[in-house]
Amino acid sequence: MTYSLFNNMLKHDSKLLTGRASFVDDVALPKMLHCVFVRSSYPHAVVHGLRTPENLSEAKIFTWRMLSEIVRPFSLSFPFEGCKRLEVSPLADTKVRYVGEPVAAVLAEDLYTAYDVANSVEVEYEPLPPVSDMFSSGATLYEDWENNTMAKFSRKFGDPLHELERAKVVVEERITTHRVAPAPIETRGVVASYDAGRGFLTVWSPNQNPHMHRTVLSEVLNLPESKIRVIAPNIGGGFGQKGHTYAEDVVVAALSMLTGRPVKWIEERRENLTAAAQSREQVHLIKIGADKNGRIKALVDEAYLDLGAYPLIPHSYLELAHVVIDMLPGPYRIENYAAEVSLVATNKTPSGAYRGFGHPEATFVRERALDILAEEIGLDPVTIRKRNLISSADIPCMAATGMIF
């Protein structure tokens, strides 16, 4: 008798191919209000106030001070030594830190009225010098920080510095990975409906981690998880970008709680490219030492990861940093390895998850370093890899970092 674990797999093909799939923008509820965000046009500025249209009978504008009684700021500190404390409000209050940061939310009976009112809101800014790269010695993003490094940590295995001194060949290189925007076909969106009688919140969200999404909403909205239901409809692409809980998710839910009516927000493409998670901007100062035959003796890396304005949750860029460190040696016999990682805040879109979550960056840096080493020694790039790869006879094999191959 032949048995397959996959005979009863749920298949989504039919409804997707026949146009019967349901996405978040297909959700339509009675008496639903539409939300549009007023966003920062500056990467770094003090917010002195908002000037609103005189006739607001068809819409209402909400700022952080109007939401702060029912919404907590995001707590973005992480429980390891040296990580700075950071709390960020879902709507900017006195300062903006990236282009596209939400400053206010507009609610109206129809989407076009909401857009008209949002476009007529004038925000009074006092521009500040922007921090455009991780090595800038100018302004700091947060007043209680002495610099823009949010966290720094290191790992060490063996005696890499000693082995570098003994190595016959040592190459050093500055290797960078550029910032990318995932840009899924379906942008972000959320529909929230609060039942005041039951104290129950229902959220439709194309989130890749609905259970974690519920947990974060519970913490920020001060509601028990048992009073929140997150429904994830079909998702039109996510790539990691939709694995976070964003400011907009919290604000839309809070607006439903305040008004007692369902609220919908669907992101525009321009918003997605400026306000949704970006990823992969890193700089690695790497040293690799080998003997004359190309066998690696030591690997040392000094890495800088661009957080953007702040880390997103869950699946933070701080978690990604640990993945980069652990994966950098890869499937090679490297017993002497050290890495130091600095996570630096800049006036850019917050960094988050993207496909591979640290693996592609680590792989690119390592393999590029091996190519440079092979060229320095005069070996074929394939040959140097074969001489250092974990052999099939050694599998399963635990690398120095604890990764199992």
mmCIF file of C-alpha atoms in Angstrom:
data_model
loop_
_atom_site.group_PDB
_atom_site.id
_atom_site.type_symbol
_atom_site.label_atom_id
_atom_site.label_comp_id
_atom_site.label_asym_id
_atom_site.label_seq_id
_atom_site.Cartn_x
_atom_site.Cartn_y
_atom_site.Cartn_z
ATOM 1 C CA MET A 1 0.000 0.000 0.000
ATOM 2 C CA THR A 2 1.373 3.398 -0.996
ATOM 3 C CA TYR A 3 0.777 6.281 1.383
ATOM 4 C CA SER A 4 1.511 9.929 0.727
ATOM 5 C CA LEU A 5 1.512 12.631 3.336
ATOM 6 C CA PHE A 6 0.517 15.138 0.679
ATOM 7 C CA ASN A 7 -2.637 13.537 -0.740
ATOM 8 C CA ASN A 8 -4.938 15.795 1.253
ATOM 9 C CA MET A 9 -3.072 19.059 0.873
ATOM 10 C CA LEU A 10 -5.306 22.106 0.663
ATOM 11 C CA LYS A 11 -5.053 23.626 -2.806
ATOM 12 C CA HIS A 12 -5.828 27.256 -3.549
ATOM 13 C CA ASP A 13 -5.345 27.098 -7.315
ATOM 14 C CA SER A 14 -8.976 26.912 -8.411
ATOM 15 C CA LYS A 15 -10.328 30.047 -6.755
ATOM 16 C CA LEU A 16 -7.218 32.036 -7.649
ATOM 17 C CA LEU A 17 -7.355 31.022 -11.302
ATOM 18 C CA THR A 18 -11.092 31.624 -11.636
ATOM 19 C CA GLY A 19 -11.164 35.024 -9.957
ATOM 20 C CA ARG A 20 -12.938 33.869 -6.808
ATOM 21 C CA ALA A 21 -10.116 34.693 -4.410
ATOM 22 C CA SER A 22 -10.829 37.302 -1.751
ATOM 23 C CA PHE A 23 -8.250 39.939 -0.821
ATOM 24 C CA VAL A 24 -8.329 42.575 1.887
ATOM 25 C CA ASP A 25 -9.606 45.257 -0.491
ATOM 26 C CA ASP A 26 -12.608 43.021 -1.250
ATOM 27 C CA VAL A 27 -13.795 43.324 2.356
ATOM 28 C CA ALA A 28 -16.799 45.670 2.485
ATOM 29 C CA LEU A 29 -18.743 46.175 5.715
ATOM 30 C CA PRO A 30 -21.836 48.277 6.460
ATOM 31 C CA LYS A 31 -21.127 51.877 7.542
ATOM 32 C CA MET A 32 -17.424 51.432 6.778
ATOM 33 C CA LEU A 33 -15.206 54.513 6.966
ATOM 34 C CA HIS A 34 -12.134 55.067 4.802
ATOM 35 C CA CYS A 35 -8.729 56.096 6.125
ATOM 36 C CA VAL A 36 -5.943 58.021 4.387
ATOM 37 C CA PHE A 37 -2.666 58.998 6.033
ATOM 38 C CA VAL A 38 -0.906 62.351 5.970
ATOM 39 C CA ARG A 39 2.778 61.506 5.605
ATOM 40 C CA SER A 40 6.057 63.276 6.134
ATOM 41 C CA SER A 41 7.694 64.883 3.124
ATOM 42 C CA TYR A 42 10.967 65.288 5.050
ATOM 43 C CA PRO A 43 13.456 62.622 6.155
ATOM 44 C CA HIS A 44 14.209 64.447 9.421
ATOM 45 C CA ALA A 45 12.264 67.354 10.879
ATOM 46 C CA VAL A 46 10.564 68.766 13.949
ATOM 47 C CA VAL A 47 6.765 68.895 13.672
ATOM 48 C CA HIS A 48 5.389 72.196 14.977
ATOM 49 C CA GLY A 49 1.751 71.648 14.084
ATOM 50 C CA LEU A 50 -0.908 70.967 11.468
ATOM 51 C CA ARG A 51 -3.061 73.438 9.564
ATOM 52 C CA THR A 52 -6.349 71.853 8.563
ATOM 53 C CA PRO A 53 -9.117 72.923 6.165
ATOM 54 C CA GLU A 54 -11.797 75.147 7.683
ATOM 55 C CA ASN A 55 -14.731 72.978 6.610
ATOM 56 C CA LEU A 56 -14.240 69.472 7.963
ATOM 57 C CA SER A 57 -17.863 68.393 8.138
ATOM 58 C CA GLU A 58 -17.213 65.453 5.811
ATOM 59 C CA ALA A 59 -14.028 64.154 7.442
ATOM 60 C CA LYS A 60 -12.118 64.036 10.705
ATOM 61 C CA ILE A 61 -8.368 64.279 11.291
ATOM 62 C CA PHE A 62 -6.646 62.283 14.035
ATOM 63 C CA THR A 63 -3.189 62.929 15.482
ATOM 64 C CA TRP A 64 -1.132 60.933 17.969
ATOM 65 C CA ARG A 65 -2.361 63.009 20.898
ATOM 66 C CA MET A 66 -5.933 62.001 20.053
ATOM 67 C CA LEU A 67 -5.020 58.310 20.016
ATOM 68 C CA SER A 68 -2.525 58.158 22.868
ATOM 69 C CA GLU A 69 -5.171 57.437 25.516
ATOM 70 C CA ILE A 70 -6.001 54.054 23.990
ATOM 71 C CA VAL A 71 -2.812 53.220 22.063
ATOM 72 C CA ARG A 72 0.611 52.482 23.511
ATOM 73 C CA PRO A 73 3.819 53.294 21.618
ATOM 74 C CA PHE A 74 5.695 50.388 20.065
ATOM 75 C CA SER A 75 8.362 49.114 22.457
ATOM 76 C CA LEU A 76 11.293 48.329 20.179
ATOM 77 C CA SER A 77 14.018 47.469 22.686
ATOM 78 C CA PHE A 78 15.351 43.938 22.764
ATOM 79 C CA PRO A 79 16.540 41.901 25.746
ATOM 80 C CA PHE A 80 20.269 41.742 25.186
ATOM 81 C CA GLU A 81 23.104 43.739 26.659
ATOM 82 C CA GLY A 82 23.908 47.022 24.963
ATOM 83 C CA CYS A 83 20.592 47.473 23.131
ATOM 84 C CA LYS A 84 19.247 50.988 23.590
ATOM 85 C CA ARG A 85 15.694 51.615 24.728
ATOM 86 C CA LEU A 86 13.329 52.872 22.060
ATOM 87 C CA GLU A 87 9.615 53.618 21.967
ATOM 88 C CA VAL A 88 7.938 54.851 18.780
ATOM 89 C CA SER A 89 4.390 56.184 18.492
ATOM 90 C CA PRO A 90 2.334 54.903 15.516
ATOM 91 C CA LEU A 91 1.733 58.505 14.412
ATOM 92 C CA ALA A 92 4.646 60.941 14.578
ATOM 93 C CA ASP A 93 4.177 63.475 17.352
ATOM 94 C CA THR A 94 6.943 66.075 17.595
ATOM 95 C CA LYS A 95 9.441 64.700 15.094
ATOM 96 C CA VAL A 96 9.551 62.770 11.821
ATOM 97 C CA ARG A 97 12.444 60.483 10.932
ATOM 98 C CA TYR A 98 11.810 59.285 7.371
ATOM 99 C CA VAL A 99 9.955 60.327 4.242
ATOM 100 C CA GLY A 100 6.562 58.645 4.355
ATOM 101 C CA GLU A 101 6.242 58.426 8.150
ATOM 102 C CA PRO A 102 2.543 58.812 9.069
ATOM 103 C CA VAL A 103 1.811 62.088 10.858
ATOM 104 C CA ALA A 104 -1.997 62.096 10.905
ATOM 105 C CA ALA A 105 -4.937 59.966 9.792
ATOM 106 C CA VAL A 106 -8.003 61.229 7.934
ATOM 107 C CA LEU A 107 -11.353 59.445 8.221
ATOM 108 C CA ALA A 108 -14.215 60.013 5.802
ATOM 109 C CA GLU A 109 -17.352 58.327 4.510
ATOM 110 C CA ASP A 110 -15.754 57.749 1.113
ATOM 111 C CA LEU A 111 -12.189 57.293 -0.064
ATOM 112 C CA TYR A 112 -12.060 60.310 -2.378
ATOM 113 C CA THR A 113 -13.151 62.733 0.323
ATOM 114 C CA ALA A 114 -10.484 61.288 2.613
ATOM 115 C CA TYR A 115 -7.831 61.861 -0.063
ATOM 116 C CA ASP A 116 -9.015 65.426 -0.736
ATOM 117 C CA VAL A 117 -8.857 66.342 2.940
ATOM 118 C CA ALA A 118 -5.490 64.615 3.474
ATOM 119 C CA ASN A 119 -4.004 66.509 0.538
ATOM 120 C CA SER A 120 -5.224 69.814 1.981
ATOM 121 C CA VAL A 121 -3.602 69.297 5.393
ATOM 122 C CA GLU A 122 -0.478 71.418 5.832
ATOM 123 C CA VAL A 123 2.161 70.256 8.289
ATOM 124 C CA GLU A 124 4.531 72.863 9.698
ATOM 125 C CA TYR A 125 8.033 71.355 9.656
ATOM 126 C CA GLU A 126 11.397 72.581 10.851
ATOM 127 C CA PRO A 127 13.864 70.564 8.740
ATOM 128 C CA LEU A 128 16.827 68.940 10.494
ATOM 129 C CA PRO A 129 20.040 67.581 8.934
ATOM 130 C CA PRO A 130 19.238 64.078 7.673
ATOM 131 C CA VAL A 131 21.379 61.074 8.532
ATOM 132 C CA SER A 132 21.730 59.469 5.126
ATOM 133 C CA ASP A 133 24.351 56.821 5.838
ATOM 134 C CA MET A 134 25.555 54.693 8.734
ATOM 135 C CA PHE A 135 28.919 56.423 8.973
ATOM 136 C CA SER A 136 27.594 59.972 9.281
ATOM 137 C CA SER A 137 28.921 61.896 12.273
ATOM 138 C CA GLY A 138 26.163 64.510 12.160
ATOM 139 C CA ALA A 139 22.765 64.574 13.838
ATOM 140 C CA THR A 140 21.317 61.857 16.043
ATOM 141 C CA LEU A 141 17.824 60.514 15.417
ATOM 142 C CA TYR A 142 16.863 60.197 19.076
ATOM 143 C CA GLU A 143 17.580 62.858 21.683
ATOM 144 C CA ASP A 144 18.600 60.452 24.452
ATOM 145 C CA TRP A 145 21.090 58.581 22.259
ATOM 146 C CA GLU A 146 24.727 59.674 22.147
ATOM 147 C CA ASN A 147 25.055 58.230 18.625
ATOM 148 C CA ASN A 148 22.895 56.403 16.097
ATOM 149 C CA THR A 149 24.052 52.884 16.920
ATOM 150 C CA MET A 150 21.069 51.147 18.501
ATOM 151 C CA ALA A 151 22.860 47.904 19.283
ATOM 152 C CA LYS A 152 26.247 46.250 18.899
ATOM 153 C CA PHE A 153 27.174 42.665 19.617
ATOM 154 C CA SER A 154 29.867 40.178 18.680
ATOM 155 C CA ARG A 155 30.571 36.474 18.365
ATOM 156 C CA LYS A 156 33.922 34.674 18.487
ATOM 157 C CA PHE A 157 34.903 31.080 17.819
ATOM 158 C CA GLY A 158 38.462 29.783 18.101
ATOM 159 C CA ASP A 159 41.347 32.257 17.833
ATOM 160 C CA PRO A 160 40.782 34.075 14.532
ATOM 161 C CA LEU A 161 43.133 37.022 15.120
ATOM 162 C CA HIS A 162 46.058 34.731 15.910
ATOM 163 C CA GLU A 163 45.310 32.583 12.869
ATOM 164 C CA LEU A 164 45.103 35.652 10.638
ATOM 165 C CA GLU A 165 48.631 36.598 11.698
ATOM 166 C CA ARG A 166 49.860 33.107 10.854
ATOM 167 C CA ALA A 167 48.054 32.871 7.511
ATOM 168 C CA LYS A 168 50.197 32.945 4.363
ATOM 169 C CA VAL A 169 47.564 34.935 2.467
ATOM 170 C CA VAL A 170 45.172 37.517 3.914
ATOM 171 C CA VAL A 171 42.668 39.521 1.889
ATOM 172 C CA GLU A 172 40.576 42.431 3.137
ATOM 173 C CA GLU A 173 37.555 43.843 1.357
ATOM 174 C CA ARG A 174 34.673 46.256 1.899
ATOM 175 C CA ILE A 175 31.576 44.491 0.602
ATOM 176 C CA THR A 176 28.170 46.156 0.472
ATOM 177 C CA THR A 177 24.639 44.966 -0.155
ATOM 178 C CA HIS A 178 22.220 47.638 -1.305
ATOM 179 C CA ARG A 179 18.782 48.554 0.015
ATOM 180 C CA VAL A 180 15.803 46.927 -1.684
ATOM 181 C CA ALA A 181 12.021 47.375 -1.570
ATOM 182 C CA PRO A 182 10.053 44.097 -1.821
ATOM 183 C CA ALA A 183 7.145 45.749 -3.747
ATOM 184 C CA PRO A 184 4.515 42.967 -3.703
ATOM 185 C CA ILE A 185 1.771 43.240 -6.339
ATOM 186 C CA GLU A 186 -0.806 43.733 -3.587
ATOM 187 C CA THR A 187 0.160 46.603 -1.322
ATOM 188 C CA ARG A 188 -0.531 46.628 2.408
ATOM 189 C CA GLY A 189 -4.027 47.152 3.759
ATOM 190 C CA VAL A 190 -6.245 46.551 6.755
ATOM 191 C CA VAL A 191 -9.913 46.521 7.692
ATOM 192 C CA ALA A 192 -10.773 46.753 11.388
ATOM 193 C CA SER A 193 -14.177 46.402 13.017
ATOM 194 C CA TYR A 194 -14.662 46.892 16.755
ATOM 195 C CA ASP A 195 -17.732 45.583 18.563
ATOM 196 C CA ALA A 196 -18.007 47.834 21.622
ATOM 197 C CA GLY A 197 -20.738 45.696 23.166
ATOM 198 C CA ARG A 198 -18.471 42.660 23.340
ATOM 199 C CA GLY A 199 -15.218 44.586 23.496
ATOM 200 C CA PHE A 200 -14.111 42.503 20.499
ATOM 201 C CA LEU A 201 -11.876 43.583 17.609
ATOM 202 C CA THR A 202 -11.886 41.843 14.228
ATOM 203 C CA VAL A 203 -9.048 42.653 11.834
ATOM 204 C CA TRP A 204 -8.699 41.620 8.190
ATOM 205 C CA SER A 205 -5.031 41.867 7.273
ATOM 206 C CA PRO A 206 -2.851 40.262 4.561
ATOM 207 C CA ASN A 207 -0.295 39.504 7.249
ATOM 208 C CA GLN A 208 2.108 36.584 6.879
ATOM 209 C CA ASN A 209 2.104 35.980 10.649
ATOM 210 C CA PRO A 210 -1.490 36.491 11.831
ATOM 211 C CA HIS A 211 -0.911 34.979 15.273
ATOM 212 C CA MET A 212 2.091 37.209 16.002
ATOM 213 C CA HIS A 213 0.146 40.118 14.506
ATOM 214 C CA ARG A 214 -2.616 39.506 17.045
ATOM 215 C CA THR A 215 -0.063 39.416 19.874
ATOM 216 C CA VAL A 216 1.438 42.790 18.923
ATOM 217 C CA LEU A 217 -2.000 44.375 18.452
ATOM 218 C CA SER A 218 -2.966 43.081 21.888
ATOM 219 C CA GLU A 219 0.061 44.717 23.506
ATOM 220 C CA VAL A 220 -0.255 48.065 21.754
ATOM 221 C CA LEU A 221 -4.059 48.381 21.973
ATOM 222 C CA ASN A 222 -4.226 47.045 25.548
ATOM 223 C CA LEU A 223 -6.742 44.352 24.594
ATOM 224 C CA PRO A 224 -6.567 40.679 25.609
ATOM 225 C CA GLU A 225 -5.613 38.399 22.723
ATOM 226 C CA SER A 226 -8.865 36.541 23.336
ATOM 227 C CA LYS A 227 -10.678 39.739 22.321
ATOM 228 C CA ILE A 228 -8.917 40.051 18.956
ATOM 229 C CA ARG A 229 -9.473 37.996 15.823
ATOM 230 C CA VAL A 230 -7.103 38.411 12.876
ATOM 231 C CA ILE A 231 -8.337 37.107 9.530
ATOM 232 C CA ALA A 232 -5.703 36.711 6.816
ATOM 233 C CA PRO A 233 -7.406 36.620 3.398
ATOM 234 C CA ASN A 234 -5.563 35.679 0.237
ATOM 235 C CA ILE A 235 -2.270 37.575 0.065
ATOM 236 C CA GLY A 236 -1.117 39.101 -3.209
ATOM 237 C CA GLY A 237 2.565 38.671 -2.447
ATOM 238 C CA GLY A 238 4.384 39.386 0.774
ATOM 239 C CA PHE A 239 8.069 38.389 0.561
ATOM 240 C CA GLY A 240 8.536 39.127 4.259
ATOM 241 C CA GLN A 241 7.336 42.725 4.016
ATOM 242 C CA LYS A 242 3.892 41.675 5.253
ATOM 243 C CA GLY A 243 5.310 39.808 8.228
ATOM 244 C CA HIS A 244 5.400 42.906 10.443
ATOM 245 C CA THR A 245 2.857 44.884 12.444
ATOM 246 C CA TYR A 246 2.949 48.447 11.152
ATOM 247 C CA ALA A 247 1.861 51.792 12.540
ATOM 248 C CA GLU A 248 -1.029 51.860 10.072
ATOM 249 C CA ASP A 249 -2.372 48.531 11.366
ATOM 250 C CA VAL A 250 -2.557 49.912 14.894
ATOM 251 C CA VAL A 251 -4.025 53.277 13.903
ATOM 252 C CA VAL A 252 -6.813 51.761 11.792
ATOM 253 C CA ALA A 253 -7.777 49.426 14.635
ATOM 254 C CA ALA A 254 -7.732 52.317 17.118
ATOM 255 C CA LEU A 255 -9.918 54.438 14.837
ATOM 256 C CA SER A 256 -12.508 51.675 14.706
ATOM 257 C CA MET A 257 -12.428 51.491 18.504
ATOM 258 C CA LEU A 258 -12.907 55.266 18.782
ATOM 259 C CA THR A 259 -15.669 55.608 16.193
ATOM 260 C CA GLY A 260 -17.470 52.317 16.730
ATOM 261 C CA ARG A 261 -17.499 51.768 12.959
ATOM 262 C CA PRO A 262 -15.464 49.587 10.581
ATOM 263 C CA VAL A 263 -12.441 51.335 9.065
ATOM 264 C CA LYS A 264 -10.545 50.427 5.887
ATOM 265 C CA TRP A 265 -7.119 51.529 4.665
ATOM 266 C CA ILE A 266 -5.518 50.362 1.418
ATOM 267 C CA GLU A 267 -1.986 51.472 0.637
ATOM 268 C CA GLU A 268 -1.031 53.288 -2.561
ATOM 269 C CA ARG A 269 2.059 52.177 -4.471
ATOM 270 C CA ARG A 270 3.924 55.395 -3.626
ATOM 271 C CA GLU A 271 3.227 54.748 0.059
ATOM 272 C CA ASN A 272 4.478 51.185 -0.266
ATOM 273 C CA LEU A 273 7.770 52.332 -1.750
ATOM 274 C CA THR A 274 8.385 54.903 0.983
ATOM 275 C CA ALA A 275 6.756 53.537 4.149
ATOM 276 C CA ALA A 276 6.677 49.722 3.967
ATOM 277 C CA ALA A 277 9.662 47.672 5.125
ATOM 278 C CA GLN A 278 12.833 47.753 3.063
ATOM 279 C CA SER A 279 15.828 45.536 3.611
ATOM 280 C CA ARG A 280 19.403 44.350 3.004
ATOM 281 C CA GLU A 281 21.422 47.554 3.286
ATOM 282 C CA GLN A 282 24.650 46.361 4.883
ATOM 283 C CA VAL A 283 28.383 47.095 4.848
ATOM 284 C CA HIS A 284 30.889 44.346 5.679
ATOM 285 C CA LEU A 285 34.605 44.911 6.331
ATOM 286 C CA ILE A 286 35.805 41.360 5.953
ATOM 287 C CA LYS A 287 39.191 39.682 6.392
ATOM 288 C CA ILE A 288 39.886 36.131 5.347
ATOM 289 C CA GLY A 289 43.164 34.268 5.835
ATOM 290 C CA ALA A 290 44.327 31.047 4.178
ATOM 291 C CA ASP A 291 47.405 28.921 3.593
ATOM 292 C CA LYS A 292 49.147 28.832 0.218
ATOM 293 C CA ASN A 293 46.852 26.002 -0.925
ATOM 294 C CA GLY A 294 43.721 28.022 -0.251
ATOM 295 C CA ARG A 295 42.563 26.321 2.931
ATOM 296 C CA ILE A 296 40.830 28.895 5.114
ATOM 297 C CA LYS A 297 42.458 29.504 8.483
ATOM 298 C CA ALA A 298 40.402 32.423 9.795
ATOM 299 C CA LEU A 299 37.476 34.695 8.977
ATOM 300 C CA VAL A 300 36.856 38.069 10.656
ATOM 301 C CA ASP A 301 33.958 40.385 9.804
ATOM 302 C CA GLU A 302 32.980 43.866 10.958
ATOM 303 C CA ALA A 303 29.405 44.437 9.821
ATOM 304 C CA TYR A 304 27.122 47.478 9.802
ATOM 305 C CA LEU A 305 23.394 47.009 9.243
ATOM 306 C CA ASP A 306 21.184 49.975 8.325
ATOM 307 C CA LEU A 307 18.050 49.896 10.501
ATOM 308 C CA GLY A 308 16.377 52.831 8.827
ATOM 309 C CA ALA A 309 14.487 54.988 11.318
ATOM 310 C CA TYR A 310 13.756 52.079 13.671
ATOM 311 C CA PRO A 311 13.400 48.277 13.684
ATOM 312 C CA LEU A 312 10.029 46.746 12.829
ATOM 313 C CA ILE A 313 8.349 43.985 14.837
ATOM 314 C CA PRO A 314 7.977 41.067 14.895
ATOM 315 C CA HIS A 315 10.925 39.511 13.009
ATOM 316 C CA SER A 316 13.080 42.528 13.666
ATOM 317 C CA TYR A 317 16.242 43.507 11.834
ATOM 318 C CA LEU A 318 17.995 42.825 15.143
ATOM 319 C CA GLU A 319 16.984 39.183 14.764
ATOM 320 C CA LEU A 320 18.215 39.273 11.175
ATOM 321 C CA ALA A 321 21.630 40.437 12.401
ATOM 322 C CA HIS A 322 22.026 37.211 14.371
ATOM 323 C CA VAL A 323 21.132 35.217 11.250
ATOM 324 C CA VAL A 324 23.814 37.051 9.255
ATOM 325 C CA ILE A 325 26.462 36.299 11.884
ATOM 326 C CA ASP A 326 25.533 32.630 12.190
ATOM 327 C CA MET A 327 25.337 32.050 8.435
ATOM 328 C CA LEU A 328 28.429 33.975 7.330
ATOM 329 C CA PRO A 329 30.872 30.998 7.534
ATOM 330 C CA GLY A 330 28.423 28.941 5.475
ATOM 331 C CA PRO A 331 29.033 25.288 4.568
ATOM 332 C CA TYR A 332 32.809 25.579 4.880
ATOM 333 C CA ARG A 333 35.268 24.249 7.454
ATOM 334 C CA ILE A 334 35.995 27.506 9.275
ATOM 335 C CA GLU A 335 36.914 26.943 12.910
ATOM 336 C CA ASN A 336 38.353 30.376 13.669
ATOM 337 C CA TYR A 337 35.726 33.041 13.161
ATOM 338 C CA ALA A 338 34.813 36.390 14.716
ATOM 339 C CA ALA A 339 32.149 38.923 13.851
ATOM 340 C CA GLU A 340 31.064 42.253 15.279
ATOM 341 C CA VAL A 341 27.756 43.745 14.172
ATOM 342 C CA SER A 342 26.520 47.313 14.623
ATOM 343 C CA LEU A 343 22.879 48.180 13.959
ATOM 344 C CA VAL A 344 22.679 51.838 12.998
ATOM 345 C CA ALA A 345 19.620 54.077 12.689
ATOM 346 C CA THR A 346 19.334 56.412 9.682
ATOM 347 C CA ASN A 347 16.646 58.681 8.233
ATOM 348 C CA LYS A 348 15.384 56.012 5.874
ATOM 349 C CA THR A 349 12.383 53.728 5.700
ATOM 350 C CA PRO A 350 12.455 51.184 8.562
ATOM 351 C CA SER A 351 14.243 47.967 7.651
ATOM 352 C CA GLY A 352 12.569 44.602 8.015
ATOM 353 C CA ALA A 353 12.252 41.134 6.596
ATOM 354 C CA TYR A 354 12.786 40.254 2.949
ATOM 355 C CA ARG A 355 13.196 36.887 1.268
ATOM 356 C CA GLY A 356 15.850 34.781 2.982
ATOM 357 C CA PHE A 357 15.998 36.949 6.133
ATOM 358 C CA GLY A 358 19.770 37.401 6.335
ATOM 359 C CA HIS A 359 20.862 34.338 4.364
ATOM 360 C CA PRO A 360 21.305 36.089 0.962
ATOM 361 C CA GLU A 361 23.407 38.877 2.468
ATOM 362 C CA ALA A 362 25.658 36.476 4.372
ATOM 363 C CA THR A 363 26.013 34.241 1.324
ATOM 364 C CA PHE A 364 26.891 37.102 -1.009
ATOM 365 C CA VAL A 365 29.529 38.533 1.344
ATOM 366 C CA ARG A 366 31.141 35.144 1.999
ATOM 367 C CA GLU A 367 31.187 34.002 -1.618
ATOM 368 C CA ARG A 368 32.500 37.340 -2.866
ATOM 369 C CA ALA A 369 35.317 37.116 -0.294
ATOM 370 C CA LEU A 370 36.146 33.605 -1.516
ATOM 371 C CA ASP A 371 36.356 34.827 -5.104
ATOM 372 C CA ILE A 372 38.777 37.568 -4.046
ATOM 373 C CA LEU A 373 40.847 35.074 -2.050
ATOM 374 C CA ALA A 374 40.984 32.668 -4.999
ATOM 375 C CA GLU A 375 42.176 35.444 -7.299
ATOM 376 C CA GLU A 376 44.854 36.492 -4.794
ATOM 377 C CA ILE A 377 46.218 32.940 -4.495
ATOM 378 C CA GLY A 378 45.823 32.167 -8.195
ATOM 379 C CA LEU A 379 43.299 29.363 -7.764
ATOM 380 C CA ASP A 380 40.157 28.604 -9.693
ATOM 381 C CA PRO A 381 37.107 29.783 -7.651
ATOM 382 C CA VAL A 382 35.605 26.286 -7.807
ATOM 383 C CA THR A 383 38.821 24.687 -6.561
ATOM 384 C CA ILE A 384 39.079 26.902 -3.486
ATOM 385 C CA ARG A 385 35.509 26.049 -2.574
ATOM 386 C CA LYS A 386 36.044 22.315 -2.965
ATOM 387 C CA ARG A 387 39.074 22.465 -0.671
ATOM 388 C CA ASN A 388 37.059 24.098 2.113
ATOM 389 C CA LEU A 389 33.592 22.604 1.804
ATOM 390 C CA ILE A 390 32.258 20.273 4.467
ATOM 391 C CA SER A 391 32.488 16.812 2.915
ATOM 392 C CA SER A 392 29.498 14.530 2.465
ATOM 393 C CA ALA A 393 31.145 12.096 4.877
ATOM 394 C CA ASP A 394 30.973 14.743 7.624
ATOM 395 C CA ILE A 395 27.232 15.372 7.247
ATOM 396 C CA PRO A 396 25.459 16.027 9.559
ATOM 397 C CA CYS A 397 28.072 18.505 10.698
ATOM 398 C CA MET A 398 27.800 21.283 13.270
ATOM 399 C CA ALA A 399 29.646 24.435 12.259
ATOM 400 C CA ALA A 400 31.458 26.609 14.793
ATOM 401 C CA THR A 401 28.416 28.914 15.032
ATOM 402 C CA GLY A 402 26.102 26.014 15.862
ATOM 403 C CA MET A 403 24.532 25.735 12.421
ATOM 404 C CA ILE A 404 23.982 22.126 11.364
ATOM 405 C CA PHE A 405 24.680 21.055 7.782
#
